[in-house]
Coordinates of N, CA, C and O in Angstrom, one line a residue:
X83 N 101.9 101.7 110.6 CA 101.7 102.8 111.6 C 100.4 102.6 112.3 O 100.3 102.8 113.5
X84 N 99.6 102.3 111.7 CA 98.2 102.3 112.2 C 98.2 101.1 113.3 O 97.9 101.2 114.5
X85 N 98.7 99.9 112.5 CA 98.4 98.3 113.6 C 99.2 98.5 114.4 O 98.8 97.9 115.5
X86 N 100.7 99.4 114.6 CA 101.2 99.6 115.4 C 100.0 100.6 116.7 O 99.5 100.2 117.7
X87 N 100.0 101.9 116.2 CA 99.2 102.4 117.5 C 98.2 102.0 117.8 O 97.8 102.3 118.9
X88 N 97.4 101.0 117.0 CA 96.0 100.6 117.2 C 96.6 99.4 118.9 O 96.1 99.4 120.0
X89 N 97.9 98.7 118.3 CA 98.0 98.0 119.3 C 98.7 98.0 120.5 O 99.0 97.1 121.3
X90 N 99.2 99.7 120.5 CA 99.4 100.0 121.5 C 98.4 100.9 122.7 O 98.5 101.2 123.8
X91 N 97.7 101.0 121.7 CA 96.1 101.7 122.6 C 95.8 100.5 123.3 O 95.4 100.8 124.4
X92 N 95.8 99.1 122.8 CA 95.2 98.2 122.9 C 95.8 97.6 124.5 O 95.1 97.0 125.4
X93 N 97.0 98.1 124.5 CA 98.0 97.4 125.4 C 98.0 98.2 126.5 O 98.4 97.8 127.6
X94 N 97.4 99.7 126.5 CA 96.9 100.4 127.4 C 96.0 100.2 128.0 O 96.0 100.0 129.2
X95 N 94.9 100.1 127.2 CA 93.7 100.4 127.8 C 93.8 99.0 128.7 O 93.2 98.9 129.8
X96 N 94.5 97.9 128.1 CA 94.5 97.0 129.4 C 95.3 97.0 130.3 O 95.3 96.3 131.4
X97 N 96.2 97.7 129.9 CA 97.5 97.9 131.1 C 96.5 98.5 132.5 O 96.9 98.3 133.6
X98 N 95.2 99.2 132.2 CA 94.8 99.9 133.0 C 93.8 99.0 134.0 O 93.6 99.2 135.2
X99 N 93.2 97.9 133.1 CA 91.8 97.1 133.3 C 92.6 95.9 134.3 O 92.1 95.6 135.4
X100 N 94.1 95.3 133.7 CA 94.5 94.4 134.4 C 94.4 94.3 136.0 O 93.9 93.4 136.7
X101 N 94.9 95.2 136.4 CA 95.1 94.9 138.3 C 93.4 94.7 138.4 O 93.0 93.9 139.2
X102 N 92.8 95.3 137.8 CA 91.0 95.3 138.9 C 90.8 93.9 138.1 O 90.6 93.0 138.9
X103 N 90.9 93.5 137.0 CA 90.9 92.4 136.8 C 91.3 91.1 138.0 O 90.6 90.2 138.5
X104 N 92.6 91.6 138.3 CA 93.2 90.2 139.0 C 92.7 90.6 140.2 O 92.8 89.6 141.0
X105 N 92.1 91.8 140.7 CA 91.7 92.2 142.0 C 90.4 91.2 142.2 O 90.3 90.2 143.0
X106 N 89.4 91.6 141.2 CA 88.1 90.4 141.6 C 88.3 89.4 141.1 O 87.2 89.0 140.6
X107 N 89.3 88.4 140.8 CA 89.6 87.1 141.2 C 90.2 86.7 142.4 O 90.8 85.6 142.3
X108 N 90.3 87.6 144.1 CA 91.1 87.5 144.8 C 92.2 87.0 144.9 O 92.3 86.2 145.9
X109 N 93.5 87.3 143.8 CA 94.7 87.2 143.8 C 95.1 88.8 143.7 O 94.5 89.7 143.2
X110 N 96.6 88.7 144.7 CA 96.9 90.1 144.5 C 96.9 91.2 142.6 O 96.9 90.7 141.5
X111 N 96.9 92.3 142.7 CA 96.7 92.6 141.5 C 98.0 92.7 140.8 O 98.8 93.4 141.3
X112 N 98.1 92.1 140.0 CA 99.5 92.5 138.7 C 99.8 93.9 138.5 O 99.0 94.7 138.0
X113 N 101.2 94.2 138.8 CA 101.7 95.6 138.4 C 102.7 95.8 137.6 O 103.7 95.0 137.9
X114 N 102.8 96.7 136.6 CA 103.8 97.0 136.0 C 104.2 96.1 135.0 O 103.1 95.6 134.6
X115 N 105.3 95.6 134.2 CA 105.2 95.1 133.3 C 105.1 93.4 133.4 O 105.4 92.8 132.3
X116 N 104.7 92.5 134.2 CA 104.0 91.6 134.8 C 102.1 91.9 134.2 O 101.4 91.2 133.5
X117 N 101.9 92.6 134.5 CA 100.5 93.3 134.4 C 100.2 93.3 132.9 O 99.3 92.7 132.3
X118 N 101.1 94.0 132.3 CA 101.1 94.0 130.5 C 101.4 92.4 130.1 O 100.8 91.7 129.3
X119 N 102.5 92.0 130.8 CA 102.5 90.8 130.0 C 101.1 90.1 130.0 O 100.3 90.1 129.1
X120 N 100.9 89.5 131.4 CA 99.4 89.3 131.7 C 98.5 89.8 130.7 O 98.1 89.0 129.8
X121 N 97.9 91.0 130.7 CA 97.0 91.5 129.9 C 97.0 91.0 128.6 O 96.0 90.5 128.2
X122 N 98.7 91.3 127.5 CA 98.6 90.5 126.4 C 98.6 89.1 126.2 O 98.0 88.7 125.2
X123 N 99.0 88.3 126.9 CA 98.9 87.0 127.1 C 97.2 86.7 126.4 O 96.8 86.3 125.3
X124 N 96.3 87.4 127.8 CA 94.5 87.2 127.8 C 94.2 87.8 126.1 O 93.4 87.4 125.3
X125 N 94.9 88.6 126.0 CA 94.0 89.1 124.8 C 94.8 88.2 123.6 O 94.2 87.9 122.6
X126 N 95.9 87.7 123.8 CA 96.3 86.8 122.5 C 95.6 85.5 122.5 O 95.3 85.1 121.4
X127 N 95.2 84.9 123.5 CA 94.3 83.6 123.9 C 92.8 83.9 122.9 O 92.2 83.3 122.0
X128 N 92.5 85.3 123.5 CA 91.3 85.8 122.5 C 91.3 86.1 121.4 O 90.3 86.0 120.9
X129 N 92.2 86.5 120.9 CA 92.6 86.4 119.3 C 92.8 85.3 118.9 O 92.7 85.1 117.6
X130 N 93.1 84.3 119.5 CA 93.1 82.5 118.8 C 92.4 82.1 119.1 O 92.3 81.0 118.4
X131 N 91.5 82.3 119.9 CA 90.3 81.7 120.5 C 89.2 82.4 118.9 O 88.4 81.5 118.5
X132 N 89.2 83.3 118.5 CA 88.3 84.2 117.2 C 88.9 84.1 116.4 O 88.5 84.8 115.5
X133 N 90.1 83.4 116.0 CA 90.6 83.1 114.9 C 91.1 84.4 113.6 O 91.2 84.2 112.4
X134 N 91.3 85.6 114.4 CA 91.9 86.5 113.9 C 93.6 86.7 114.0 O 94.1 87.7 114.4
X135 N 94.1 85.6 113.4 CA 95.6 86.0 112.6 C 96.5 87.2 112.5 O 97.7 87.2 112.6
X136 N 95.9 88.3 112.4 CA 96.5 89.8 111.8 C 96.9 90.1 113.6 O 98.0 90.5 113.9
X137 N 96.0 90.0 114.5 CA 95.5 90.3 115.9 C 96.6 89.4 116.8 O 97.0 89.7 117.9
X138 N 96.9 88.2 116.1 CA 97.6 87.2 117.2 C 98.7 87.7 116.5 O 99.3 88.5 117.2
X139 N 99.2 87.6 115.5 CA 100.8 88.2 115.1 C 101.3 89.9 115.8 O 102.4 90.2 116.1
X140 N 100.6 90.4 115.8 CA 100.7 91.2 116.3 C 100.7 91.7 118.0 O 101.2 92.7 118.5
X141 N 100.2 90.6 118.5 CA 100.0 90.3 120.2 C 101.3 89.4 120.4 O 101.8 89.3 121.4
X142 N 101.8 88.8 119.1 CA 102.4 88.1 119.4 C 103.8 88.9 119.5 O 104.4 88.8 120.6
X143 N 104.2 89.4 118.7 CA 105.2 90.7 119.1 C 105.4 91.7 119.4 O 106.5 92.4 119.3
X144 N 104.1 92.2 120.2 CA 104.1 93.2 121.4 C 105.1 92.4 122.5 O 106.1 92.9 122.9
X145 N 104.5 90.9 122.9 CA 103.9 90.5 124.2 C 105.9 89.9 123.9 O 106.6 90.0 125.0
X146 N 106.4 89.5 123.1 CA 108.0 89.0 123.1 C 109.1 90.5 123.1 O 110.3 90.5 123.3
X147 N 108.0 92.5 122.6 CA 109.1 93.0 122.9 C 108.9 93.2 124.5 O 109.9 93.6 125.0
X148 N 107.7 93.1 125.3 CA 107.8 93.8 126.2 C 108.2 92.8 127.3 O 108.8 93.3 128.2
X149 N 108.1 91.2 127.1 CA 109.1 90.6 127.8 C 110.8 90.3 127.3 O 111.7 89.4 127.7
X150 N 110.9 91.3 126.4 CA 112.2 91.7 126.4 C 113.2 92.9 126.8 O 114.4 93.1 127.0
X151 N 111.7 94.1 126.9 CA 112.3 94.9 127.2 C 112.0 95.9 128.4 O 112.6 96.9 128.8
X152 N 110.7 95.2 129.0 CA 110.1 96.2 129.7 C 110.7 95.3 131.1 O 111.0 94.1 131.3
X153 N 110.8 96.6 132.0 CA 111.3 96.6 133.3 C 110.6 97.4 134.0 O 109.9 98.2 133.3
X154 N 110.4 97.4 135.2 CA 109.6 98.0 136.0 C 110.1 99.5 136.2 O 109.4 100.4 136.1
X155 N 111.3 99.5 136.5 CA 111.8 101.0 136.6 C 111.8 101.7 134.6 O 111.6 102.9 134.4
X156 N 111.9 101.2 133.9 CA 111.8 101.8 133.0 C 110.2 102.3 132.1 O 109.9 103.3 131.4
X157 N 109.4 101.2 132.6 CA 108.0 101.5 132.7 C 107.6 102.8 133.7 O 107.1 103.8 133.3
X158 N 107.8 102.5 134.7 CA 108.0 103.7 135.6 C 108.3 105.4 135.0 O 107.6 106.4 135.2
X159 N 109.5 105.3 134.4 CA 109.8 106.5 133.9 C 108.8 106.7 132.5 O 108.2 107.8 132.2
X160 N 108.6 105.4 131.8 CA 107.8 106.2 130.7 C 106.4 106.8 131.1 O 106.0 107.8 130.6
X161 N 105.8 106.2 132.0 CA 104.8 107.3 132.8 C 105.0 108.4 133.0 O 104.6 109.4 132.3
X162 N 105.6 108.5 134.3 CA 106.2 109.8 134.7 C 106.3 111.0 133.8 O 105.9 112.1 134.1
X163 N 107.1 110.5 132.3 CA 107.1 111.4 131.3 C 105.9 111.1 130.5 O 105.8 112.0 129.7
X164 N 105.0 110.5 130.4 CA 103.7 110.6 129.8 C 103.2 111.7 130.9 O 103.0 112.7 130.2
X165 N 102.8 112.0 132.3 CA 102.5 112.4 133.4 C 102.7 114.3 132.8 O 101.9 115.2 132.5
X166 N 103.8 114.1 132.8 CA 104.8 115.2 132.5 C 104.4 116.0 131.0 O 104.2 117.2 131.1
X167 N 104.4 115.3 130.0 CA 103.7 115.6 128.6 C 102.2 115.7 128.5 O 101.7 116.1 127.5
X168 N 101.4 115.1 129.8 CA 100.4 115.4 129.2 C 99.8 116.8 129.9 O 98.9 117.3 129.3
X169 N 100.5 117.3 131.3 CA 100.7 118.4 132.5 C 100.5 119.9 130.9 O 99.4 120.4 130.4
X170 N 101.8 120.1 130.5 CA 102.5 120.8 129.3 C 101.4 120.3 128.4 O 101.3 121.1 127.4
X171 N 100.8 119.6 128.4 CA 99.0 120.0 126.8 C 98.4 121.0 127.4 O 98.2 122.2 127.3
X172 N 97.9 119.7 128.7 CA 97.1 120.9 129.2 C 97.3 122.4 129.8 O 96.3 123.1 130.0
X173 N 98.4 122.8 130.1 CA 98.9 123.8 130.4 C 98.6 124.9 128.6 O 98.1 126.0 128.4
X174 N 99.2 124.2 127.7 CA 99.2 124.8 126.1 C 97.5 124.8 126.0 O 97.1 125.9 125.5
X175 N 96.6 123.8 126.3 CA 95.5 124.2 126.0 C 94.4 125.0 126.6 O 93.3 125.3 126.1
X176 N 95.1 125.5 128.2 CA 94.8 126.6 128.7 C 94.6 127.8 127.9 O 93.7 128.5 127.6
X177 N 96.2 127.7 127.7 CA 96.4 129.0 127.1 C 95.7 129.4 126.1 O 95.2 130.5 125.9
X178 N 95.7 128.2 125.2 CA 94.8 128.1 124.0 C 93.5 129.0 124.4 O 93.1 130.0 123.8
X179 N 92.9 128.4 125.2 CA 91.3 128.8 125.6 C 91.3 130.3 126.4 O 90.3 130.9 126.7
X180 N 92.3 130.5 126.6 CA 91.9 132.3 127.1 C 92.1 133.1 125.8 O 91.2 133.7 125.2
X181 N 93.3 132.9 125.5 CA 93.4 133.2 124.1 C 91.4 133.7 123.3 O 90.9 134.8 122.9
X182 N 91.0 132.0 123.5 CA 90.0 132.4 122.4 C 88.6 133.2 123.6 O 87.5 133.7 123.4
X183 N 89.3 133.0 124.6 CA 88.0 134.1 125.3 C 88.4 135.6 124.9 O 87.6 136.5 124.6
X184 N 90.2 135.9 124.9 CA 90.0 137.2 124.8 C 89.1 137.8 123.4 O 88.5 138.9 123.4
X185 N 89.3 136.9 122.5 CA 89.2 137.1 121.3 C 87.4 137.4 120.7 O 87.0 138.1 119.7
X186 N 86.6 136.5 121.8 CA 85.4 136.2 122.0 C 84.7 135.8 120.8 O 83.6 136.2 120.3
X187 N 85.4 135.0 120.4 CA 84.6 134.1 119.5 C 83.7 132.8 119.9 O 84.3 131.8 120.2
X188 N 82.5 133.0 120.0 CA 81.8 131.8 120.8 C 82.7 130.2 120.1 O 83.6 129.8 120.7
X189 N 82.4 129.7 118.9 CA 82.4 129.0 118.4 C 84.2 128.3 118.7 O 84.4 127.1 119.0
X190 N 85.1 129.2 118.7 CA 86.6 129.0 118.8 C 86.4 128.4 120.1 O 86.6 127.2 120.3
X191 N 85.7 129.5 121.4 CA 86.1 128.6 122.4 C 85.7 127.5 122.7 O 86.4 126.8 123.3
X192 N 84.4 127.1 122.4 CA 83.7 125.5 122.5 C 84.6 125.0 122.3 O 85.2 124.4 123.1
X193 N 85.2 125.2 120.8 CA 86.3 124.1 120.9 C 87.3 124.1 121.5 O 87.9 123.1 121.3
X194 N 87.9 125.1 122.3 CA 89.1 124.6 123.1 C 88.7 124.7 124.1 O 89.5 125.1 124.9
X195 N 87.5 124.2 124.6 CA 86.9 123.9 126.2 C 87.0 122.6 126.0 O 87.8 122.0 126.7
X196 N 86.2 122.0 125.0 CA 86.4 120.7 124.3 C 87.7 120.3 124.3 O 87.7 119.3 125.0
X197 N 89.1 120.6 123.8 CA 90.4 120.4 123.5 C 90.8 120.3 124.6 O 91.3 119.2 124.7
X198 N 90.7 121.3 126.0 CA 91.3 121.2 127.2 C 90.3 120.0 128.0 O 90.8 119.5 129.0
X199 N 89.2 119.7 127.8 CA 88.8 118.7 128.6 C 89.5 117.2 128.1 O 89.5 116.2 128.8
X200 N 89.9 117.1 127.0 CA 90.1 116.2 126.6 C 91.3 115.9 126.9 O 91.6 114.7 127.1
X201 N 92.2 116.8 127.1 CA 93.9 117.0 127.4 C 93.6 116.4 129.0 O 94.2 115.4 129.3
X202 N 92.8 117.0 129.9 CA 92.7 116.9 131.4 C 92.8 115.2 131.7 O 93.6 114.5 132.2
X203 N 91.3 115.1 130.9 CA 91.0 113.3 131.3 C 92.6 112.3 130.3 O 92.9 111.3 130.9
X204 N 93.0 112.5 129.5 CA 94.5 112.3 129.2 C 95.0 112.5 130.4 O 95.1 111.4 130.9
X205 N 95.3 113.4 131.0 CA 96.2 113.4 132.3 C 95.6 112.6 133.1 O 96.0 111.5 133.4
X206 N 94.4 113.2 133.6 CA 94.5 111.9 134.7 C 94.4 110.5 134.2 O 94.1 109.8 135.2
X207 N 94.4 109.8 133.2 CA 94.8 108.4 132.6 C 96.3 108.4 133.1 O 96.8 107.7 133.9
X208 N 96.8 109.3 132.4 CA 98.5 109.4 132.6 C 98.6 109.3 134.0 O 99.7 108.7 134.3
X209 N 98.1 109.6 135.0 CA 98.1 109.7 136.5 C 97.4 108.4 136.9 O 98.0 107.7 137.7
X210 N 96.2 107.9 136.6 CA 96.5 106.7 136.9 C 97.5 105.5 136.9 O 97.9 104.8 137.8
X211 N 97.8 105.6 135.9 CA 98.9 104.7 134.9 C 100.0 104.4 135.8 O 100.4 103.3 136.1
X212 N 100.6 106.0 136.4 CA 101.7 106.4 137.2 C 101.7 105.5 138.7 O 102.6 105.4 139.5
X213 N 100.5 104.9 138.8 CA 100.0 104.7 139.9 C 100.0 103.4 140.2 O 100.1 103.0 141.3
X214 N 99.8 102.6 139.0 CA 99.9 101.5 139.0 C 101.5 100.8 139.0 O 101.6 99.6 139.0

């Protein structure tokens, strides 16, 4: 469970870095799942390049499901609903946070000022993403 999400954070955070990547090499930027392959491709090079095994097995069967399964229109939609799921947090962690104003607990609300900023910058990640 863990190497799985660990490497799918992994596959994000470059899904995001790629285009500006290929942007300052003046070639047009990579989008969509071209862009992920790309991305894991560089980071599997770098894992054989550091000689970490656990890291290349694992890049190595990201990078064979998403050139088997990813499509542009279906990448598409899983944004959209990432877009959509993260809208509905922050919407729930609103609520959350009036909630703890009516209640006036200093301490409750820090943290769900904390919880709803965190949900926001999630969305707009998810809104970038959508974008690319």
């Amino acid at each position: 469970m863990f190497r799985s999400s660990a490497l799918m954070a992994a596959i994000l955070a470059l899904g995001c870095a790629g285009p500006l990547l290929a942007a300052e090499s003046g070639k047009p930027p990579l989008t969509g799942c071209a862009a992920k392959r790309a991305n894991l491709e560089t980071q599997l090079e770098q894992a054989k390049a550091q000689g970490n095994g656990n890291r290349v097995a694992g890049l190595q069967t990201a990078l064979e499901k998403v050139k088997t399964y990813c499509t542009d229109a279906t990448l598409s939609q899983e944004r959209k609903q990432n877009v959509l799921d993260a809208e509905k947090d922050v919407a729930q962690r609103e609520k959350d946070l009036r909630k703890a104003m009516s209640k006036g607990d200093p301490q409750k609300i820090e943290k769900r000022k904390d919880k709803l900023a965190e949900a926001r910058a999630e969305l707009e990640q998810a809104k970038r993403e959508l974008e690319e």
